[in-house]
mmCIF file of C-alpha atoms and ligand atoms in Angstrom:
data_model
loop_
_atom_site.group_PDB
_atom_site.id
_atom_site.type_symbol
_atom_site.label_atom_id
_atom_site.label_comp_id
_atom_site.label_asym_id
_atom_site.label_seq_id
_atom_site.Cartn_x
_atom_site.Cartn_y
_atom_site.Cartn_z
ATOM 1 C CA MET A 7 11.758 -12.553 44.391
ATOM 2 C CA LEU A 8 15.269 -12.151 43.077
ATOM 3 C CA LEU A 9 16.688 -9.708 40.645
ATOM 4 C CA ARG A 10 20.002 -9.934 38.951
ATOM 5 C CA LEU A 11 21.556 -7.135 36.981
ATOM 6 C CA ALA A 12 24.821 -7.663 35.189
ATOM 7 C CA GLY A 13 27.077 -4.690 35.745
ATOM 8 C CA ALA A 14 26.188 -1.056 34.981
ATOM 9 C CA ILE A 15 25.956 -0.061 38.641
ATOM 10 C CA LEU A 16 29.193 1.924 38.627
ATOM 11 C CA GLY A 17 28.069 3.802 35.545
ATOM 12 C CA LEU A 18 25.106 5.206 37.407
ATOM 13 C CA PHE A 19 27.194 6.220 40.423
ATOM 14 C CA MET A 20 29.563 8.075 38.174
ATOM 15 C CA SER A 21 26.794 9.775 36.218
ATOM 16 C CA GLY A 22 25.779 11.677 39.370
ATOM 17 C CA LEU A 23 22.020 11.137 39.071
ATOM 18 C CA PRO A 24 20.078 12.484 42.066
ATOM 19 C CA ALA A 25 19.265 9.916 44.760
ATOM 20 C CA ALA A 26 15.992 11.597 45.733
ATOM 21 C CA ALA A 27 13.949 9.780 43.099
ATOM 22 C CA ALA A 28 10.361 8.937 43.957
ATOM 23 C CA ASP A 29 10.631 5.712 42.032
ATOM 24 C CA PHE A 30 12.815 2.872 43.306
ATOM 25 C CA ASP A 31 11.942 0.386 40.592
ATOM 26 C CA ASP A 32 15.464 0.643 39.237
ATOM 27 C CA PRO A 33 17.709 -1.462 41.524
ATOM 28 C CA ARG A 34 20.513 1.032 41.020
ATOM 29 C CA ARG A 35 18.337 3.586 42.816
ATOM 30 C CA VAL A 36 17.947 1.089 45.645
ATOM 31 C CA TYR A 37 21.720 0.929 46.069
ATOM 32 C CA LEU A 38 22.052 4.687 45.879
ATOM 33 C CA ALA A 39 19.426 5.106 48.605
ATOM 34 C CA LEU A 40 21.164 2.501 50.757
ATOM 35 C CA ASP A 41 24.406 4.444 50.477
ATOM 36 C CA GLU A 42 22.781 7.087 52.671
ATOM 37 C CA ALA A 43 23.146 6.872 56.459
ATOM 38 C CA ALA A 44 20.851 4.224 57.921
ATOM 39 C CA ASP A 45 17.735 5.385 59.780
ATOM 40 C CA ALA A 46 18.113 2.390 62.088
ATOM 41 C CA VAL A 47 20.384 -0.620 62.477
ATOM 42 C CA VAL A 48 19.001 -3.985 63.566
ATOM 43 C CA GLU A 49 21.602 -6.463 64.830
ATOM 44 C CA CYS A 50 20.588 -10.103 64.792
ATOM 45 C CA GLY A 51 22.468 -13.389 64.721
ATOM 46 C CA GLY A 52 25.822 -11.778 63.943
ATOM 47 C CA GLY A 53 24.408 -9.797 61.028
ATOM 48 C CA ARG A 54 23.775 -6.103 60.629
ATOM 49 C CA ILE A 55 20.624 -4.855 58.897
ATOM 50 C CA ARG A 56 20.895 -1.217 57.864
ATOM 51 C CA VAL A 57 17.340 0.030 57.512
ATOM 52 C CA VAL A 58 16.709 3.032 55.285
ATOM 53 C CA PHE A 59 13.224 4.527 55.016
ATOM 54 C CA ALA A 60 12.990 5.678 51.407
ATOM 55 C CA ASP A 61 12.299 9.414 51.201
ATOM 56 C CA GLY A 62 11.434 9.233 54.900
ATOM 57 C CA ALA A 63 8.649 6.665 54.267
ATOM 58 C CA ARG A 64 6.138 9.079 55.758
ATOM 59 C CA GLY A 65 3.086 7.474 57.348
ATOM 60 C CA LEU A 66 4.873 4.289 58.414
ATOM 61 C CA ASP A 67 5.176 3.476 62.116
ATOM 62 C CA ARG A 68 8.932 2.951 62.394
ATOM 63 C CA ASP A 69 8.839 1.023 65.658
ATOM 64 C CA ARG A 70 6.327 -1.388 64.154
ATOM 65 C CA VAL A 71 8.474 -1.802 61.051
ATOM 66 C CA LEU A 72 11.635 -2.424 63.076
ATOM 67 C CA ALA A 73 9.884 -5.041 65.243
ATOM 68 C CA TRP A 74 8.842 -6.801 62.039
ATOM 69 C CA VAL A 75 12.402 -6.652 60.657
ATOM 70 C CA ARG A 76 13.703 -8.192 63.872
ATOM 71 C CA ARG A 77 11.093 -10.968 63.755
ATOM 72 C CA ALA A 78 12.002 -11.954 60.179
ATOM 73 C CA ALA A 79 15.713 -11.789 61.004
ATOM 74 C CA THR A 80 15.124 -14.018 64.037
ATOM 75 C CA ALA A 81 13.380 -16.627 61.855
ATOM 76 C CA VAL A 82 16.230 -16.888 59.339
ATOM 77 C CA THR A 83 18.813 -16.809 62.135
ATOM 78 C CA THR A 84 16.999 -19.718 63.788
ATOM 79 C CA TYR A 85 17.098 -21.730 60.574
ATOM 80 C CA PHE A 86 20.660 -20.955 59.450
ATOM 81 C CA GLY A 87 22.214 -20.802 62.919
ATOM 82 C CA ARG A 88 23.283 -17.204 62.279
ATOM 83 C CA PHE A 89 22.051 -14.320 60.137
ATOM 84 C CA PRO A 90 23.009 -15.387 56.593
ATOM 85 C CA VAL A 91 25.132 -12.323 55.714
ATOM 86 C CA ASP A 92 27.296 -9.961 57.764
ATOM 87 C CA ASP A 93 25.660 -6.873 56.339
ATOM 88 C CA VAL A 94 22.539 -6.059 54.331
ATOM 89 C CA GLY A 95 20.859 -2.822 53.374
ATOM 90 C CA LEU A 96 17.064 -2.886 53.706
ATOM 91 C CA LEU A 97 15.170 -0.180 51.835
ATOM 92 C CA VAL A 98 11.631 0.252 53.183
ATOM 93 C CA ILE A 99 9.307 2.042 50.785
ATOM 94 C CA ALA A 100 5.922 3.293 52.014
ATOM 95 C CA ASP A 101 2.954 2.845 49.707
ATOM 96 C CA GLY A 102 -0.832 2.682 49.915
ATOM 97 C CA GLY A 103 -2.608 -0.350 51.321
ATOM 98 C CA ASP A 104 -2.829 -2.340 54.541
ATOM 99 C CA ARG A 105 -0.237 -5.079 54.122
ATOM 100 C CA VAL A 106 3.353 -5.836 53.153
ATOM 101 C CA LYS A 107 3.196 -5.791 49.382
ATOM 102 C CA THR A 108 6.314 -7.160 47.778
ATOM 103 C CA GLY A 109 10.025 -7.627 48.289
ATOM 104 C CA THR A 110 13.069 -8.111 46.068
ATOM 105 C CA THR A 111 16.593 -9.169 46.998
ATOM 106 C CA PHE A 112 19.762 -8.098 45.196
ATOM 107 C CA GLY A 113 23.353 -9.278 45.506
ATOM 108 C CA PHE A 114 25.367 -7.698 42.734
ATOM 109 C CA HIS A 115 26.652 -4.696 44.735
ATOM 110 C CA GLY A 116 26.510 -5.949 48.323
ATOM 111 C CA SER A 117 23.426 -7.587 49.820
ATOM 112 C CA ALA A 118 20.283 -5.486 49.552
ATOM 113 C CA ILE A 119 16.543 -5.939 49.998
ATOM 114 C CA ARG A 120 13.813 -3.609 48.758
ATOM 115 C CA VAL A 121 10.426 -4.015 50.414
ATOM 116 C CA ILE A 122 7.197 -2.103 49.808
ATOM 117 C CA VAL A 123 4.938 -1.681 52.840
ATOM 118 C CA GLY A 124 1.368 -0.357 53.019
ATOM 119 C CA ARG A 125 0.996 2.638 55.340
ATOM 120 C CA ASP A 126 -2.155 1.118 56.865
ATOM 121 C CA ALA A 127 -0.586 -2.271 57.685
ATOM 122 C CA SER A 128 -1.626 -3.315 61.210
ATOM 123 C CA ASP A 129 0.400 -5.228 63.793
ATOM 124 C CA ASP A 130 -1.524 -8.286 62.637
ATOM 125 C CA ALA A 131 -0.566 -7.707 58.995
ATOM 126 C CA PHE A 132 3.104 -7.498 59.996
ATOM 127 C CA ALA A 133 2.786 -10.606 62.179
ATOM 128 C CA ARG A 134 1.267 -12.591 59.306
ATOM 129 C CA ASP A 135 3.761 -11.346 56.726
ATOM 130 C CA TRP A 136 5.959 -13.904 54.998
ATOM 131 C CA VAL A 137 7.539 -11.610 52.401
ATOM 132 C CA LEU A 138 10.463 -10.295 54.445
ATOM 133 C CA THR A 139 11.430 -13.739 55.751
ATOM 134 C CA HIS A 140 11.347 -15.040 52.157
ATOM 135 C CA GLU A 141 13.661 -12.224 51.051
ATOM 136 C CA MET A 142 16.057 -12.822 53.938
ATOM 137 C CA VAL A 143 16.282 -16.514 52.993
ATOM 138 C CA HIS A 144 17.488 -15.295 49.587
ATOM 139 C CA LEU A 145 20.482 -13.749 51.343
ATOM 140 C CA ALA A 146 21.729 -17.198 52.321
ATOM 141 C CA LEU A 147 22.464 -18.880 49.006
ATOM 142 C CA PRO A 148 24.819 -17.676 46.267
ATOM 143 C CA GLN A 149 23.444 -16.350 43.006
ATOM 144 C CA MET A 150 23.296 -18.845 40.174
ATOM 145 C CA ASP A 151 22.756 -19.013 36.453
ATOM 146 C CA GLU A 152 19.234 -18.046 35.321
ATOM 147 C CA ARG A 153 18.184 -21.626 34.609
ATOM 148 C CA PHE A 154 18.682 -22.562 38.270
ATOM 149 C CA LEU A 155 16.316 -19.860 39.533
ATOM 150 C CA TRP A 156 13.964 -22.675 40.612
ATOM 151 C CA LEU A 157 16.443 -23.685 43.328
ATOM 152 C CA LEU A 158 16.798 -20.117 44.636
ATOM 153 C CA GLU A 159 13.053 -19.407 44.647
ATOM 154 C CA GLY A 160 12.158 -22.941 45.700
ATOM 155 C CA SER A 161 14.511 -22.787 48.688
ATOM 156 C CA ALA A 162 13.017 -19.457 49.787
ATOM 157 C CA VAL A 163 9.457 -20.793 49.420
ATOM 158 C CA TYR A 164 10.345 -23.963 51.336
ATOM 159 C CA VAL A 165 12.526 -22.501 54.083
ATOM 160 C CA GLU A 166 10.414 -19.390 54.896
ATOM 161 C CA PRO A 167 7.528 -21.121 56.718
ATOM 162 C CA VAL A 168 9.823 -23.788 58.210
ATOM 163 C CA ALA A 169 12.057 -21.070 59.659
ATOM 164 C CA ARG A 170 9.085 -19.187 61.103
ATOM 165 C CA ALA A 171 7.720 -22.387 62.649
ATOM 166 C CA MET A 172 11.125 -23.265 64.123
ATOM 167 C CA ALA A 173 11.257 -19.797 65.670
ATOM 168 C CA GLY A 174 7.802 -20.308 67.193
ATOM 169 C CA GLN A 175 6.229 -17.592 65.039
ATOM 170 C CA ILE A 176 3.672 -19.818 63.274
ATOM 171 C CA PRO A 177 2.320 -23.299 64.075
ATOM 172 C CA ALA A 178 3.505 -26.388 62.167
ATOM 173 C CA GLU A 179 0.003 -26.629 60.698
ATOM 174 C CA ALA A 180 0.626 -23.399 58.769
ATOM 175 C CA VAL A 181 3.746 -24.890 57.166
ATOM 176 C CA TRP A 182 1.825 -27.882 55.877
ATOM 177 C CA ARG A 183 -1.203 -25.827 54.859
ATOM 178 C CA ASP A 184 1.140 -23.922 52.515
ATOM 179 C CA ALA A 185 2.647 -27.144 51.177
ATOM 180 C CA LEU A 186 -0.716 -28.840 50.609
ATOM 181 C CA SER A 187 -2.178 -25.873 48.743
ATOM 182 C CA GLY A 188 0.960 -24.654 46.970
ATOM 183 C CA MET A 189 3.006 -27.667 45.924
ATOM 184 C CA PRO A 190 0.415 -29.047 43.454
ATOM 185 C CA LYS A 191 1.123 -25.881 41.396
ATOM 186 C CA GLY A 192 4.734 -27.049 41.080
ATOM 187 C CA GLU A 193 4.097 -30.434 39.480
ATOM 188 C CA PRO A 194 5.085 -30.815 35.810
ATOM 189 C CA GLU A 195 2.475 -30.158 33.126
ATOM 190 C CA ALA A 196 2.193 -31.769 29.693
ATOM 191 C CA ASP A 197 5.031 -29.923 27.936
ATOM 192 C CA ASP A 198 7.459 -29.993 30.879
ATOM 193 C CA ARG A 199 11.199 -30.392 30.222
ATOM 194 C CA GLY A 200 12.443 -30.641 33.796
ATOM 195 C CA LEU A 201 13.247 -27.938 36.362
ATOM 196 C CA ASP A 202 16.229 -26.485 34.514
ATOM 197 C CA PHE A 203 14.306 -26.005 31.271
ATOM 198 C CA THR A 204 10.747 -25.078 32.325
ATOM 199 C CA PRO A 205 10.899 -21.498 33.661
ATOM 200 C CA THR A 206 7.182 -21.136 34.474
ATOM 201 C CA TRP A 207 5.990 -19.515 37.720
ATOM 202 C CA GLY A 208 4.676 -22.819 39.084
ATOM 203 C CA ARG A 209 7.790 -24.833 38.376
ATOM 204 C CA THR A 210 10.147 -22.060 39.523
ATOM 205 C CA TYR A 211 8.524 -21.358 42.904
ATOM 206 C CA TRP A 212 6.633 -24.514 43.820
ATOM 207 C CA GLY A 213 8.554 -27.013 41.682
ATOM 208 C CA GLY A 214 11.661 -25.780 43.458
ATOM 209 C CA ALA A 215 9.912 -26.134 46.811
ATOM 210 C CA ILE A 216 8.953 -29.738 45.971
ATOM 211 C CA PHE A 217 12.616 -30.422 45.180
ATOM 212 C CA CYS A 218 13.549 -29.035 48.614
ATOM 213 C CA LEU A 219 10.954 -31.124 50.461
ATOM 214 C CA LEU A 220 12.090 -34.279 48.640
ATOM 215 C CA ALA A 221 15.725 -33.400 49.360
ATOM 216 C CA ASP A 222 14.975 -32.800 53.043
ATOM 217 C CA ILE A 223 13.274 -36.200 53.320
ATOM 218 C CA ALA A 224 16.019 -38.003 51.366
ATOM 219 C CA ILE A 225 18.835 -36.484 53.441
ATOM 220 C CA ARG A 226 17.071 -37.408 56.692
ATOM 221 C CA GLN A 227 16.500 -40.962 55.450
ATOM 222 C CA GLN A 228 19.995 -41.491 54.058
ATOM 223 C CA SER A 229 21.667 -40.053 57.166
ATOM 224 C CA GLU A 230 19.304 -41.918 59.520
ATOM 225 C CA GLY A 231 18.080 -38.649 60.976
ATOM 226 C CA ARG A 232 21.486 -37.136 61.644
ATOM 227 C CA HIS A 233 21.288 -34.506 58.906
ATOM 228 C CA SER A 234 18.766 -32.454 56.984
ATOM 229 C CA LEU A 235 18.486 -29.990 54.120
ATOM 230 C CA ARG A 236 19.160 -27.308 56.719
ATOM 231 C CA ASP A 237 22.712 -28.663 57.169
ATOM 232 C CA ALA A 238 23.255 -28.567 53.409
ATOM 233 C CA PHE A 239 21.941 -24.999 53.027
ATOM 234 C CA THR A 240 23.848 -23.828 56.099
ATOM 235 C CA ALA A 241 27.108 -25.274 54.739
ATOM 236 C CA ILE A 242 26.490 -23.599 51.358
ATOM 237 C CA ASN A 243 25.787 -20.318 53.145
ATOM 238 C CA ARG A 244 28.986 -20.474 55.210
ATOM 239 C CA ALA A 245 31.193 -21.527 52.296
ATOM 240 C CA SER A 246 29.803 -18.906 49.896
ATOM 241 C CA GLY A 247 29.187 -16.037 52.303
ATOM 242 C CA GLY A 248 25.679 -15.638 50.883
ATOM 243 C CA ASN A 249 24.041 -13.929 47.950
ATOM 244 C CA THR A 250 26.938 -11.761 46.820
ATOM 245 C CA ALA A 251 28.715 -14.925 45.625
ATOM 246 C CA TYR A 252 28.038 -16.605 42.288
ATOM 247 C CA TRP A 253 28.148 -20.384 42.218
ATOM 248 C CA SER A 254 27.616 -23.232 39.762
ATOM 249 C CA MET A 255 25.095 -26.000 40.413
ATOM 250 C CA GLU A 256 28.033 -28.402 40.765
ATOM 251 C CA GLU A 257 29.431 -26.362 43.686
ATOM 252 C CA ILE A 258 26.006 -26.195 45.339
ATOM 253 C CA ILE A 259 25.479 -29.950 45.093
ATOM 254 C CA ALA A 260 29.009 -30.916 46.118
ATOM 255 C CA THR A 261 29.035 -28.590 49.148
ATOM 256 C CA GLY A 262 25.522 -29.570 50.251
ATOM 257 C CA ASP A 263 26.042 -33.303 49.891
ATOM 258 C CA ARG A 264 29.438 -33.162 51.600
ATOM 259 C CA ALA A 265 27.830 -31.484 54.612
ATOM 260 C CA THR A 266 25.258 -34.257 55.011
ATOM 261 C CA GLY A 267 27.422 -37.223 53.993
ATOM 262 C CA THR A 268 24.829 -38.218 51.390
ATOM 263 C CA ASP A 269 24.261 -38.125 47.620
ATOM 264 C CA ALA A 270 20.731 -36.794 48.067
ATOM 265 C CA LEU A 271 21.114 -33.519 46.173
ATOM 266 C CA ALA A 272 23.075 -35.099 43.326
ATOM 267 C CA GLU A 273 20.541 -37.910 42.941
ATOM 268 C CA LEU A 274 17.498 -35.638 43.030
ATOM 269 C CA TYR A 275 19.051 -33.155 40.654
ATOM 270 C CA ALA A 276 19.842 -35.918 38.172
ATOM 271 C CA LYS A 277 16.246 -37.103 38.451
ATOM 272 C CA MET A 278 14.423 -33.760 38.212
ATOM 273 C CA SER A 279 16.584 -31.296 36.273
ATOM 274 C CA ALA A 280 15.969 -32.306 32.661
ATOM 275 C CA VAL A 281 12.881 -34.553 32.678
ATOM 276 C CA PRO A 282 9.381 -33.965 34.147
ATOM 277 C CA SER A 283 9.616 -36.375 37.157
ATOM 278 C CA PRO A 284 6.317 -35.762 39.019
ATOM 279 C CA ALA A 285 6.481 -36.152 42.807
ATOM 280 C CA ASP A 286 3.115 -37.909 43.390
ATOM 281 C CA LEU A 287 2.200 -35.435 46.115
ATOM 282 C CA PRO A 288 -0.967 -37.200 47.378
ATOM 283 C CA ALA A 289 1.108 -40.287 48.206
ATOM 284 C CA LEU A 290 3.890 -38.152 49.688
ATOM 285 C CA PHE A 291 1.561 -36.190 51.986
ATOM 286 C CA ALA A 292 -0.152 -39.428 53.043
ATOM 287 C CA ALA A 293 3.231 -40.909 53.937
ATOM 288 C CA LEU A 294 4.093 -37.765 55.915
ATOM 289 C CA GLY A 295 0.743 -38.054 57.694
ATOM 290 C CA VAL A 296 -0.721 -34.663 56.804
ATOM 291 C CA ARG A 297 -4.036 -33.749 55.189
ATOM 292 C CA ALA A 298 -6.509 -30.888 54.931
ATOM 293 C CA GLU A 299 -10.054 -31.509 56.079
ATOM 294 C CA GLY A 300 -12.766 -28.858 56.233
ATOM 295 C CA GLY A 301 -10.246 -26.044 56.504
ATOM 296 C CA ALA A 302 -8.252 -27.781 59.246
ATOM 297 C CA ILE A 303 -4.836 -29.404 58.900
ATOM 298 C CA LEU A 304 -4.784 -32.869 60.447
ATOM 299 C CA PHE A 305 -1.715 -34.919 61.367
ATOM 300 C CA ASP A 306 -1.447 -38.713 61.515
ATOM 301 C CA ASP A 307 1.510 -39.633 63.703
ATOM 302 C CA SER A 308 1.256 -43.315 62.724
ATOM 303 C CA ALA A 309 2.185 -42.512 59.094
ATOM 304 C CA PRO A 310 5.572 -43.918 57.996
ATOM 305 C CA LEU A 311 7.257 -40.505 57.494
ATOM 306 C CA ALA A 312 5.544 -38.781 60.446
ATOM 307 C CA PRO A 313 8.803 -38.575 62.464
ATOM 308 C CA ILE A 314 10.442 -36.748 59.533
ATOM 309 C CA ARG A 315 7.422 -34.431 59.187
ATOM 310 C CA ARG A 316 7.669 -33.537 62.877
ATOM 311 C CA ALA A 317 11.450 -33.099 62.713
ATOM 312 C CA ILE A 318 11.220 -30.633 59.812
ATOM 313 C CA THR A 319 9.554 -27.938 61.949
ATOM 314 C CA ALA A 320 11.159 -28.849 65.293
ATOM 315 C CA ASN A 321 13.861 -26.629 66.721
HETATM 316 ZN ZN1 LIG B 424 11.972 -14.949 45.980
#
């Protein structure tokens, strides 16, 4: 999840509101809390994660939380070749429940992530969590105009499981299980007007992820396996410095395509941005050699795009 707030942050600082609020829904309160001294600092991949436990986050096992932070940071570092920003504040809020509940990433006053964690979350719940990795992927790309939210959410949805698989945290099967079950929700429906003009949940999260999968395949094909979407995203991350920057779609496409020596992003964007352009997922998954059968994920290594499917999760 991403949240953008235009301005107003300085106004709150100057108004002198107390930082000890029980409610951190307001992102300005998140920044105020993160201005406090960190409870812990996690260093990973050249980045510094300042962890603040909101109001002490009583009931949370801090060692367990910090191990989980390090695991998510390791996944995004594996994908991007370094941690995507030099510095981020991570506000951990304790709540009821037995799992990681939700996260939001902000970039308008330094990089910040707010995550809500159930006090009864087990080691297993932390190990299975995808939320924090998703949020850390959001640190990598610059903010963009509202109508391009599908690329920001789609990239996080697409990269999160790939990064965890590359880091050896989940099997490749889990990546494709997500894609098989999730991507059909991202195909255009009857009244679709293309990715830029159809801001539904399905098109924003999964439509954007379909765009990323198609881009990854196209880049690998056009570059004869020398480059991938990872090279494009990594170049955009390095050139922008991450989610405190604000870029146009033209800058994203030009920087990404230059890094891979292809026109893949420009071509796909022209094809999918303003018209429905369904992906024909059944044919795509068949070509990649992946299918679900009785709860299992099965691979066919004789399928034409099987080498690309394997390369996507290889490190
Ligand atoms: Zn998100």
